[in-house]
mmCIF file of C-alpha atoms in Angstrom:
data_model
loop_
_atom_site.group_PDB
_atom_site.id
_atom_site.type_symbol
_atom_site.label_atom_id
_atom_site.label_comp_id
_atom_site.label_asym_id
_atom_site.label_seq_id
_atom_site.Cartn_x
_atom_site.Cartn_y
_atom_site.Cartn_z
ATOM 1 C CA MET F 1 -14.745 13.226 24.477
ATOM 2 C CA SER F 2 -14.599 10.764 27.379
ATOM 3 C CA MET F 3 -11.481 9.252 28.912
ATOM 4 C CA THR F 4 -10.812 6.613 31.550
ATOM 5 C CA VAL F 5 -7.321 5.559 32.577
ATOM 6 C CA SER F 6 -6.429 2.253 34.234
ATOM 7 C CA CYS F 7 -3.211 1.693 36.167
ATOM 8 C CA GLU F 8 -2.521 -1.973 35.564
ATOM 9 C CA SER F 9 1.179 -1.332 34.829
ATOM 10 C CA SER F 10 3.801 1.296 35.531
ATOM 11 C CA ARG F 11 5.146 0.884 31.996
ATOM 12 C CA ALA F 12 4.005 3.320 29.327
ATOM 13 C CA PRO F 13 1.076 1.862 27.378
ATOM 14 C CA VAL F 14 0.647 1.150 23.709
ATOM 15 C CA LEU F 15 -2.321 3.162 22.442
ATOM 16 C CA CYS F 16 -4.382 0.760 20.303
ATOM 17 C CA VAL F 17 -6.649 2.639 17.892
ATOM 18 C CA VAL F 18 -9.976 1.510 16.445
ATOM 19 C CA GLY F 19 -12.401 3.552 14.408
ATOM 20 C CA ALA F 20 -14.644 1.309 12.307
ATOM 21 C CA ARG F 21 -15.952 -2.264 12.156
ATOM 22 C CA PRO F 22 -12.929 -3.836 10.379
ATOM 23 C CA ASN F 23 -10.650 -2.361 13.069
ATOM 24 C CA PHE F 24 -12.716 -3.965 15.825
ATOM 25 C CA ILE F 25 -12.380 -7.405 14.243
ATOM 26 C CA LYS F 26 -8.604 -7.077 13.898
ATOM 27 C CA MET F 27 -8.014 -5.533 17.323
ATOM 28 C CA ALA F 28 -9.888 -8.108 19.431
ATOM 29 C CA PRO F 29 -7.316 -10.923 19.067
ATOM 30 C CA LEU F 30 -4.424 -8.455 19.461
ATOM 31 C CA LEU F 31 -5.648 -7.255 22.854
ATOM 32 C CA ASP F 32 -6.102 -10.863 23.987
ATOM 33 C CA ALA F 33 -2.565 -11.689 22.882
ATOM 34 C CA PHE F 34 -1.104 -8.620 24.602
ATOM 35 C CA ALA F 35 -2.845 -9.463 27.872
ATOM 36 C CA SER F 36 -1.813 -13.138 27.816
ATOM 37 C CA ALA F 37 1.793 -12.670 26.636
ATOM 38 C CA ARG F 38 4.545 -14.045 28.900
ATOM 39 C CA SER F 39 5.348 -10.443 29.765
ATOM 40 C CA PRO F 40 1.984 -8.703 29.265
ATOM 41 C CA ILE F 41 2.042 -5.648 27.024
ATOM 42 C CA PRO F 42 0.215 -2.710 28.671
ATOM 43 C CA PHE F 43 -2.283 -1.023 26.390
ATOM 44 C CA ARG F 44 -5.089 1.520 26.263
ATOM 45 C CA LEU F 45 -7.907 1.119 23.731
ATOM 46 C CA VAL F 46 -8.792 4.325 21.891
ATOM 47 C CA HIS F 47 -12.030 4.502 19.881
ATOM 48 C CA THR F 48 -12.089 7.484 17.547
ATOM 49 C CA GLY F 49 -15.830 7.239 16.896
ATOM 50 C CA GLN F 50 -15.352 7.141 13.116
ATOM 51 C CA HIS F 51 -17.958 4.344 13.167
ATOM 52 C CA TYR F 52 -20.731 6.601 14.369
ATOM 53 C CA ASP F 53 -23.770 4.279 14.406
ATOM 54 C CA VAL F 54 -24.083 3.785 18.169
ATOM 55 C CA ALA F 55 -26.271 0.659 17.983
ATOM 56 C CA MET F 56 -23.999 -1.106 15.487
ATOM 57 C CA ASN F 57 -20.939 -0.035 17.466
ATOM 58 C CA GLU F 58 -22.271 -1.663 20.651
ATOM 59 C CA GLN F 59 -23.273 -4.812 18.734
ATOM 60 C CA HIS F 60 -19.762 -5.306 17.375
ATOM 61 C CA PHE F 61 -18.034 -4.704 20.717
ATOM 62 C CA ARG F 62 -20.268 -7.265 22.432
ATOM 63 C CA ALA F 63 -19.943 -9.825 19.640
ATOM 64 C CA LEU F 64 -16.146 -9.593 19.642
ATOM 65 C CA GLU F 65 -15.868 -9.386 23.452
ATOM 66 C CA LEU F 66 -13.821 -6.217 23.165
ATOM 67 C CA PRO F 67 -13.243 -4.253 26.379
ATOM 68 C CA ARG F 68 -14.865 -0.854 26.645
ATOM 69 C CA PRO F 69 -12.561 1.828 25.248
ATOM 70 C CA ASP F 70 -10.325 3.653 27.707
ATOM 71 C CA VAL F 71 -10.643 6.720 25.496
ATOM 72 C CA SER F 72 -13.562 7.668 23.249
ATOM 73 C CA LEU F 73 -12.967 10.573 20.876
ATOM 74 C CA GLU F 74 -16.578 10.625 19.585
ATOM 75 C CA VAL F 75 -15.630 12.169 16.242
ATOM 76 C CA GLY F 76 -18.575 10.999 14.119
ATOM 77 C CA SER F 77 -19.177 11.357 10.403
ATOM 78 C CA ALA F 78 -17.762 14.053 8.125
ATOM 79 C CA SER F 79 -15.882 14.418 4.848
ATOM 80 C CA HIS F 80 -12.536 12.631 4.642
ATOM 81 C CA ALA F 81 -10.565 15.826 5.278
ATOM 82 C CA VAL F 82 -12.720 17.082 8.134
ATOM 83 C CA GLN F 83 -12.922 13.684 9.823
ATOM 84 C CA THR F 84 -9.166 13.093 9.559
ATOM 85 C CA ALA F 85 -8.402 16.559 10.930
ATOM 86 C CA GLU F 86 -10.844 16.206 13.817
ATOM 87 C CA ILE F 87 -9.406 12.828 14.818
ATOM 88 C CA MET F 88 -5.924 14.376 14.844
ATOM 89 C CA ARG F 89 -7.084 17.345 16.922
ATOM 90 C CA ARG F 90 -8.697 15.115 19.543
ATOM 91 C CA PHE F 91 -6.040 12.377 19.556
ATOM 92 C CA GLU F 92 -2.980 14.588 20.079
ATOM 93 C CA PRO F 93 -3.689 15.460 23.756
ATOM 94 C CA VAL F 94 -4.439 11.781 24.464
ATOM 95 C CA VAL F 95 -0.967 10.755 23.273
ATOM 96 C CA GLU F 96 0.599 13.480 25.405
ATOM 97 C CA VAL F 97 -1.412 12.677 28.557
ATOM 98 C CA GLU F 98 -0.815 8.940 28.275
ATOM 99 C CA ALA F 99 2.952 9.331 27.585
ATOM 100 C CA ALA F 100 2.438 6.474 25.132
ATOM 101 C CA ALA F 101 5.213 3.982 24.380
ATOM 102 C CA ALA F 102 3.801 3.574 20.874
ATOM 103 C CA VAL F 103 0.626 3.974 18.837
ATOM 104 C CA LEU F 104 -0.712 0.835 17.157
ATOM 105 C CA VAL F 105 -3.056 1.227 14.194
ATOM 106 C CA VAL F 106 -4.726 -1.450 12.084
ATOM 107 C CA GLY F 107 -6.042 -1.486 8.532
ATOM 108 C CA ASP F 108 -6.620 1.521 6.315
ATOM 109 C CA VAL F 109 -9.475 3.731 7.547
ATOM 110 C CA ASN F 110 -9.179 7.470 8.211
ATOM 111 C CA SER F 111 -8.501 6.795 11.896
ATOM 112 C CA THR F 112 -5.475 4.706 10.909
ATOM 113 C CA LEU F 113 -3.754 7.531 9.057
ATOM 114 C CA ALA F 114 -4.881 10.336 11.371
ATOM 115 C CA CYS F 115 -3.531 8.702 14.524
ATOM 116 C CA ALA F 116 -0.320 7.598 12.791
ATOM 117 C CA LEU F 117 0.290 11.215 11.713
ATOM 118 C CA VAL F 118 -0.206 12.528 15.235
ATOM 119 C CA ALA F 119 2.153 9.948 16.717
ATOM 120 C CA ALA F 120 4.852 10.542 14.106
ATOM 121 C CA LYS F 121 4.764 14.314 14.625
ATOM 122 C CA LEU F 122 5.102 13.821 18.397
ATOM 123 C CA GLY F 123 8.018 11.434 17.963
ATOM 124 C CA VAL F 124 6.047 8.426 19.232
ATOM 125 C CA PRO F 125 6.692 5.110 17.408
ATOM 126 C CA VAL F 126 3.976 3.914 15.037
ATOM 127 C CA ILE F 127 3.053 0.236 14.658
ATOM 128 C CA HIS F 128 0.964 -0.738 11.628
ATOM 129 C CA VAL F 129 -0.826 -4.075 11.577
ATOM 130 C CA GLU F 130 -1.962 -5.184 8.090
ATOM 131 C CA ALA F 131 0.752 -3.167 6.380
ATOM 132 C CA GLY F 132 1.782 -3.326 2.734
ATOM 133 C CA LEU F 133 -1.546 -4.152 1.079
ATOM 134 C CA ARG F 134 -1.921 -2.301 -2.218
ATOM 135 C CA SER F 135 -4.751 -1.969 -4.722
ATOM 136 C CA PHE F 136 -2.607 0.412 -6.844
ATOM 137 C CA ASP F 137 -5.736 2.525 -7.231
ATOM 138 C CA ARG F 138 -5.179 6.012 -5.804
ATOM 139 C CA ALA F 139 -8.869 6.803 -6.354
ATOM 140 C CA MET F 140 -9.571 4.685 -3.260
ATOM 141 C CA PRO F 141 -9.251 6.720 -0.038
ATOM 142 C CA GLU F 142 -8.091 3.544 1.702
ATOM 143 C CA GLU F 143 -5.113 3.276 -0.660
ATOM 144 C CA ILE F 144 -3.918 6.756 0.306
ATOM 145 C CA ASN F 145 -4.293 5.843 3.984
ATOM 146 C CA ARG F 146 -2.349 2.597 3.532
ATOM 147 C CA VAL F 147 0.575 4.085 1.629
ATOM 148 C CA LEU F 148 1.063 7.058 3.954
ATOM 149 C CA THR F 149 0.670 5.042 7.156
ATOM 150 C CA ASP F 150 3.331 2.595 6.010
ATOM 151 C CA GLN F 151 5.749 5.439 5.327
ATOM 152 C CA LEU F 152 5.202 6.736 8.868
ATOM 153 C CA ALA F 153 5.401 3.365 10.637
ATOM 154 C CA ASP F 154 8.393 2.165 12.654
ATOM 155 C CA LEU F 155 7.199 -1.438 12.844
ATOM 156 C CA LEU F 156 5.098 -3.060 10.108
ATOM 157 C CA PHE F 157 3.263 -6.393 10.313
ATOM 158 C CA THR F 158 2.053 -7.968 7.074
ATOM 159 C CA THR F 159 -0.661 -10.522 6.298
ATOM 160 C CA GLU F 160 0.808 -11.979 3.100
ATOM 161 C CA GLU F 161 4.253 -12.172 1.494
ATOM 162 C CA GLY F 162 3.141 -9.950 -1.400
ATOM 163 C CA ALA F 163 2.543 -7.135 1.092
ATOM 164 C CA SER F 164 6.081 -7.498 2.432
ATOM 165 C CA ALA F 165 7.396 -7.283 -1.127
ATOM 166 C CA ASN F 166 5.374 -4.099 -1.721
ATOM 167 C CA LEU F 167 6.964 -2.469 1.322
ATOM 168 C CA ARG F 168 10.505 -3.408 0.302
ATOM 169 C CA ARG F 169 9.851 -2.047 -3.186
ATOM 170 C CA GLU F 170 8.712 1.246 -1.631
ATOM 171 C CA GLY F 171 11.983 1.585 0.258
ATOM 172 C CA ILE F 172 10.889 0.432 3.716
ATOM 173 C CA ASP F 173 13.784 -0.984 5.755
ATOM 174 C CA PRO F 174 13.321 -4.807 5.704
ATOM 175 C CA GLY F 175 14.311 -4.882 9.376
ATOM 176 C CA ARG F 176 11.078 -3.080 10.223
ATOM 177 C CA ILE F 177 8.876 -5.536 8.303
ATOM 178 C CA HIS F 178 7.521 -8.716 9.932
ATOM 179 C CA PHE F 179 5.287 -11.262 8.225
ATOM 180 C CA ALA F 180 2.840 -12.239 10.967
ATOM 181 C CA GLY F 181 -0.207 -13.623 9.192
ATOM 182 C CA ASN F 182 -3.764 -12.364 9.304
ATOM 183 C CA VAL F 183 -5.367 -11.195 12.576
ATOM 184 C CA MET F 184 -8.730 -10.991 10.774
ATOM 185 C CA ILE F 185 -8.587 -14.783 10.539
ATOM 186 C CA ASP F 186 -7.714 -14.995 14.241
ATOM 187 C CA SER F 187 -11.156 -13.515 14.915
ATOM 188 C CA VAL F 188 -12.774 -16.066 12.594
ATOM 189 C CA HIS F 189 -11.173 -18.858 14.629
ATOM 190 C CA ARG F 190 -12.142 -17.228 17.941
ATOM 191 C CA CYS F 191 -15.754 -16.484 17.055
ATOM 192 C CA LEU F 192 -16.830 -19.288 14.713
ATOM 193 C CA PRO F 193 -17.838 -21.649 17.557
ATOM 194 C CA ARG F 194 -20.107 -18.844 18.862
ATOM 195 C CA ALA F 195 -21.398 -17.693 15.473
ATOM 196 C CA ILE F 196 -25.162 -17.268 15.208
ATOM 197 C CA SER F 197 -26.468 -19.552 12.481
ATOM 198 C CA ALA F 198 -28.152 -18.265 9.349
ATOM 199 C CA ALA F 199 -31.260 -20.217 10.371
ATOM 200 C CA ASP F 200 -31.484 -18.377 13.699
ATOM 201 C CA THR F 201 -30.879 -14.970 12.114
ATOM 202 C CA LEU F 202 -33.524 -15.497 9.445
ATOM 203 C CA LYS F 203 -35.994 -17.027 11.917
ATOM 204 C CA GLU F 204 -35.883 -13.803 13.940
ATOM 205 C CA VAL F 205 -37.170 -11.871 10.915
ATOM 206 C CA GLY F 206 -39.781 -14.493 10.046
ATOM 207 C CA ARG F 207 -37.978 -16.129 7.133
ATOM 208 C CA SER F 208 -36.871 -19.676 6.406
ATOM 209 C CA THR F 209 -33.319 -20.558 5.420
ATOM 210 C CA PRO F 210 -32.703 -21.526 1.780
ATOM 211 C CA ARG F 211 -30.753 -24.746 1.284
ATOM 212 C CA CYS F 212 -28.215 -22.883 -0.824
ATOM 213 C CA TYR F 213 -27.957 -19.092 -0.847
ATOM 214 C CA GLY F 214 -25.685 -16.242 -1.766
ATOM 215 C CA LEU F 215 -24.598 -13.549 0.699
ATOM 216 C CA ILE F 216 -24.368 -9.945 -0.549
ATOM 217 C CA THR F 217 -22.523 -6.971 0.939
ATOM 218 C CA LEU F 218 -22.060 -3.683 -0.895
ATOM 219 C CA HIS F 219 -20.739 -0.370 0.388
ATOM 220 C CA ARG F 220 -17.803 0.989 -1.661
ATOM 221 C CA PRO F 221 -18.401 4.523 -2.999
ATOM 222 C CA VAL F 222 -17.389 3.419 -6.497
ATOM 223 C CA ASN F 223 -20.339 0.990 -6.461
ATOM 224 C CA VAL F 224 -23.023 2.845 -4.519
ATOM 225 C CA ASP F 225 -22.413 6.567 -5.139
ATOM 226 C CA ASP F 226 -22.894 6.474 -8.922
ATOM 227 C CA ARG F 227 -26.592 5.984 -9.722
ATOM 228 C CA VAL F 228 -25.892 4.285 -13.065
ATOM 229 C CA VAL F 229 -23.484 1.758 -11.535
ATOM 230 C CA LEU F 230 -25.739 1.178 -8.542
ATOM 231 C CA SER F 231 -28.820 0.674 -10.716
ATOM 232 C CA ARG F 232 -27.018 -1.855 -12.924
ATOM 233 C CA LEU F 233 -25.748 -3.759 -9.883
ATOM 234 C CA LEU F 234 -29.181 -3.898 -8.284
ATOM 235 C CA GLU F 235 -30.692 -5.188 -11.521
ATOM 236 C CA THR F 236 -27.971 -7.836 -11.816
ATOM 237 C CA LEU F 237 -28.266 -8.969 -8.194
ATOM 238 C CA ALA F 238 -32.060 -9.198 -8.515
ATOM 239 C CA ALA F 239 -31.672 -11.358 -11.632
ATOM 240 C CA CYS F 240 -29.210 -13.628 -9.813
ATOM 241 C CA ALA F 241 -31.650 -13.918 -6.896
ATOM 242 C CA ALA F 242 -34.248 -15.349 -9.286
ATOM 243 C CA ASP F 243 -31.985 -18.389 -9.711
ATOM 244 C CA LEU F 244 -30.228 -18.488 -6.315
ATOM 245 C CA PRO F 245 -31.748 -16.958 -3.155
ATOM 246 C CA MET F 246 -29.689 -14.025 -1.882
ATOM 247 C CA ILE F 247 -29.377 -12.683 1.671
ATOM 248 C CA TRP F 248 -28.338 -9.046 1.960
ATOM 249 C CA PRO F 249 -27.640 -7.341 5.319
ATOM 250 C CA LEU F 250 -27.955 -3.791 4.025
ATOM 251 C CA HIS F 251 -25.302 -1.295 5.132
ATOM 252 C CA PRO F 252 -26.847 2.008 6.346
ATOM 253 C CA ARG F 253 -24.805 4.042 3.871
ATOM 254 C CA THR F 254 -25.851 1.791 0.997
ATOM 255 C CA ARG F 255 -29.507 2.005 1.993
ATOM 256 C CA ALA F 256 -29.252 5.796 2.034
ATOM 257 C CA ARG F 257 -27.771 5.818 -1.487
ATOM 258 C CA ILE F 258 -30.452 3.450 -2.808
ATOM 259 C CA GLU F 259 -33.195 5.589 -1.276
ATOM 260 C CA ALA F 260 -31.679 8.806 -2.621
ATOM 261 C CA ALA F 261 -31.522 7.264 -6.108
ATOM 262 C CA GLY F 262 -35.169 6.170 -5.919
ATOM 263 C CA LEU F 263 -34.186 2.519 -6.358
ATOM 264 C CA MET F 264 -35.724 0.887 -3.263
ATOM 265 C CA PRO F 265 -38.351 -0.980 -5.377
ATOM 266 C CA ARG F 266 -35.448 -2.948 -6.920
ATOM 267 C CA LEU F 267 -35.002 -4.671 -3.553
ATOM 268 C CA SER F 268 -38.585 -5.997 -3.467
ATOM 269 C CA VAL F 269 -38.024 -8.979 -5.723
ATOM 270 C CA SER F 270 -38.518 -12.679 -5.191
ATOM 271 C CA GLY F 271 -35.474 -14.453 -3.820
ATOM 272 C CA LEU F 272 -33.784 -11.328 -2.422
ATOM 273 C CA HIS F 273 -33.892 -11.277 1.404
ATOM 274 C CA VAL F 274 -32.866 -7.833 2.652
ATOM 275 C CA LEU F 275 -31.927 -7.683 6.350
ATOM 276 C CA PRO F 276 -30.961 -4.836 8.660
ATOM 277 C CA PRO F 277 -27.248 -4.578 9.534
ATOM 278 C CA VAL F 278 -25.974 -7.534 11.571
ATOM 279 C CA ASP F 279 -23.182 -7.896 14.112
ATOM 280 C CA TYR F 280 -20.013 -9.898 13.548
ATOM 281 C CA ARG F 281 -21.247 -13.205 14.959
ATOM 282 C CA ARG F 282 -24.377 -13.086 12.794
ATOM 283 C CA MET F 283 -22.384 -12.147 9.696
ATOM 284 C CA LEU F 284 -19.977 -14.998 10.386
ATOM 285 C CA GLY F 285 -22.903 -17.429 10.610
ATOM 286 C CA LEU F 286 -24.408 -16.127 7.377
ATOM 287 C CA LEU F 287 -21.039 -16.418 5.630
ATOM 288 C CA ALA F 288 -20.272 -19.905 6.947
ATOM 289 C CA GLY F 289 -23.625 -21.167 5.653
ATOM 290 C CA ALA F 290 -23.456 -19.495 2.241
ATOM 291 C CA CYS F 291 -22.775 -21.176 -1.105
ATOM 292 C CA VAL F 292 -21.213 -17.965 -2.431
ATOM 293 C CA VAL F 293 -20.565 -14.379 -1.320
ATOM 294 C CA LEU F 294 -20.897 -11.351 -3.608
ATOM 295 C CA THR F 295 -19.084 -8.395 -2.067
ATOM 296 C CA ASP F 296 -16.886 -5.335 -2.469
ATOM 297 C CA SER F 297 -15.493 -5.736 1.068
ATOM 298 C CA GLY F 298 -11.821 -6.493 1.620
ATOM 299 C CA GLY F 299 -12.471 -8.317 4.874
ATOM 300 C CA LEU F 300 -15.047 -10.664 3.369
ATOM 301 C CA GLN F 301 -12.583 -11.630 0.652
ATOM 302 C CA GLU F 302 -10.316 -12.878 3.439
ATOM 303 C CA GLU F 303 -13.000 -14.429 5.629
ATOM 304 C CA SER F 304 -14.554 -16.339 2.719
ATOM 305 C CA THR F 305 -11.123 -17.751 1.853
ATOM 306 C CA ALA F 306 -10.654 -18.828 5.478
ATOM 307 C CA LEU F 307 -14.034 -20.610 5.440
ATOM 308 C CA GLY F 308 -13.702 -22.101 1.947
ATOM 309 C CA VAL F 309 -16.678 -20.175 0.563
ATOM 310 C CA PRO F 310 -16.448 -19.048 -3.097
ATOM 311 C CA CYS F 311 -16.272 -15.249 -3.314
ATOM 312 C CA LEU F 312 -17.205 -13.007 -6.254
ATOM 313 C CA THR F 313 -15.665 -9.583 -5.684
ATOM 314 C CA LEU F 314 -17.588 -6.734 -7.296
ATOM 315 C CA ARG F 315 -14.456 -4.704 -7.986
ATOM 316 C CA GLU F 316 -11.916 -4.544 -10.812
ATOM 317 C CA GLY F 317 -8.939 -5.120 -8.501
ATOM 318 C CA THR F 318 -8.048 -6.079 -4.964
ATOM 319 C CA GLU F 319 -5.409 -5.110 -2.408
ATOM 320 C CA ARG F 320 -5.580 -8.721 -1.170
ATOM 321 C CA PRO F 321 -4.267 -10.681 -4.182
ATOM 322 C CA VAL F 322 -3.507 -13.781 -2.124
ATOM 323 C CA THR F 323 -7.278 -14.359 -1.887
ATOM 324 C CA VAL F 324 -7.344 -14.679 -5.687
ATOM 325 C CA ILE F 325 -4.031 -16.506 -6.164
ATOM 326 C CA GLU F 326 -4.492 -19.021 -3.350
ATOM 327 C CA GLY F 327 -7.966 -18.485 -1.925
ATOM 328 C CA THR F 328 -11.589 -18.624 -3.029
ATOM 329 C CA ASN F 329 -11.847 -15.148 -4.537
ATOM 330 C CA THR F 330 -12.666 -14.252 -8.153
ATOM 331 C CA LEU F 331 -12.725 -10.663 -9.401
ATOM 332 C CA VAL F 332 -15.863 -10.070 -11.479
ATOM 333 C CA GLY F 333 -16.151 -6.276 -11.327
ATOM 334 C CA THR F 334 -19.620 -4.896 -12.046
ATOM 335 C CA ASP F 335 -20.068 -6.581 -15.419
ATOM 336 C CA PRO F 336 -23.466 -8.346 -15.383
ATOM 337 C CA GLY F 337 -22.240 -11.216 -17.543
ATOM 338 C CA ALA F 338 -19.268 -11.964 -15.292
ATOM 339 C CA ILE F 339 -21.481 -11.874 -12.191
ATOM 340 C CA TYR F 340 -24.098 -14.171 -13.786
ATOM 341 C CA ARG F 341 -21.386 -16.625 -14.858
ATOM 342 C CA GLY F 342 -19.839 -16.638 -11.395
ATOM 343 C CA VAL F 343 -23.163 -17.440 -9.736
ATOM 344 C CA ALA F 344 -23.908 -20.096 -12.374
ATOM 345 C CA GLU F 345 -20.550 -21.780 -11.633
ATOM 346 C CA VAL F 346 -21.518 -22.018 -7.967
ATOM 347 C CA ARG F 347 -24.985 -23.374 -8.777
ATOM 348 C CA ALA F 348 -23.313 -26.023 -10.949
ATOM 349 C CA GLY F 349 -21.048 -27.031 -8.050
ATOM 350 C CA ARG F 350 -17.902 -25.586 -9.619
ATOM 351 C CA GLY F 351 -17.315 -22.679 -7.217
ATOM 352 C CA LYS F 352 -13.689 -21.850 -6.402
ATOM 353 C CA ARG F 353 -12.402 -23.465 -3.204
ATOM 354 C CA GLY F 354 -8.706 -22.577 -3.034
ATOM 355 C CA ARG F 355 -6.467 -23.172 -0.038
ATOM 356 C CA LEU F 356 -5.570 -21.399 3.191
ATOM 357 C CA PRO F 357 -2.657 -18.944 2.786
ATOM 358 C CA ALA F 358 0.383 -19.150 5.061
ATOM 359 C CA GLY F 359 -0.073 -17.520 8.457
ATOM 360 C CA TRP F 360 -3.877 -17.654 8.329
ATOM 361 C CA ASP F 361 -3.928 -20.145 11.186
ATOM 362 C CA GLY F 362 -5.516 -18.177 14.017
ATOM 363 C CA ARG F 363 -2.187 -17.328 15.696
ATOM 364 C CA ALA F 364 -1.148 -14.106 13.971
ATOM 365 C CA ALA F 365 -1.808 -11.975 17.071
ATOM 366 C CA GLU F 366 0.443 -14.239 19.141
ATOM 367 C CA ARG F 367 3.261 -13.758 16.634
ATOM 368 C CA ILE F 368 2.766 -9.987 16.700
ATOM 369 C CA ALA F 369 2.904 -9.948 20.511
ATOM 370 C CA ALA F 370 6.068 -12.082 20.435
ATOM 371 C CA VAL F 371 7.810 -9.473 18.249
ATOM 372 C CA LEU F 372 6.299 -6.386 19.843
ATOM 373 C CA GLY F 373 7.175 -7.193 23.477
ATOM 374 C CA PRO F 374 10.957 -7.396 22.949
ATOM 375 C CA TRP F 375 10.832 -4.459 20.493
ATOM 376 C CA LEU F 376 9.232 -2.236 23.138
ATOM 377 C CA ALA F 377 11.809 -3.392 25.694
ATOM 378 C CA ARG F 378 14.609 -2.336 23.330
ATOM 379 C CA GLN F 379 12.912 1.027 22.832
ATOM 380 C CA ARG F 380 12.802 1.558 26.612
ATOM 381 C CA HIS F 381 16.443 0.566 26.941
ATOM 382 C CA ARG F 382 17.473 3.117 24.306
ATOM 383 C CA GLU F 383 15.515 5.852 26.097
ATOM 384 C CA VAL F 384 17.224 5.054 29.422
ATOM 385 C CA ALA F 385 20.654 4.875 27.802
#
């Protein structure tokens, strides 16, 4: 474990926790907003190391212009229980050494819950950004992380009004809930002018850019850990690629599952362009240029809505219903017929366009900073009193 401590302020810092790629995307605009607030909010960036691919980790930090972490826990991969426990073991002394004013966690990964648990047990306030999202599917590890983190949090920032309603229904004090909008979309606004185009990404691997193409991402255990489900999805995606070229930056975990299942030949079909993992700016360029995205990622459901790109979600439900109600998202599950029909709609020019939800304007982090600064000041005043 490595630690560096800066002394930019005599006030106790907020420990801002990241662990995996979605956290990086959400944290980047928050740190900018904290630094540029009228009364800057002191912070330390803690990277748990849950995202353990060193090369990909460095790519994402550079692409998002994130500062180097002040603290790196270097936890790495393990089962959910072991990883969560190890993050807690390594994070506890950090909170104590830093005398943190609060711990801020984003999203729903294991790092989110682990660090919230440590803070709560030490009596340090917990701030949860992207609170209240619910899939109502307890088979998803992320759902367990979301529900428990929200119960521990002292201050909860939501991305959509439905999330605020979920929290009130679960008994959370409405005074602790603040609708702020979506910091994921802040990063879209920040990075889109610097996104690397699909043409440039494909040129680097010796391929031309199709006029109209679909973008695939796939990583959820429910889709890639079951050989039968995975095989059916690969067959369906290959069939779709025969009619509409598909670009697929292949997640390392997904590649490992495909290899273990002996299904790699399914990827060698005409129209299916498999790429190595790409950083955020490249993914943003691929998404912005796509005619449709086929995904099981929560973040891409939001980003495609922000960019007006039709999205076919390869899941039976979503914790982000506003992307379906107002945005460009359609739930198709893993049913081949539903996936074929969704792609055919796009090819016929009838893909879902939707509208931009409230608070998805690129200023969510500013609103969070505007609430958090005075809240921290009140916390300090209570401690002195």
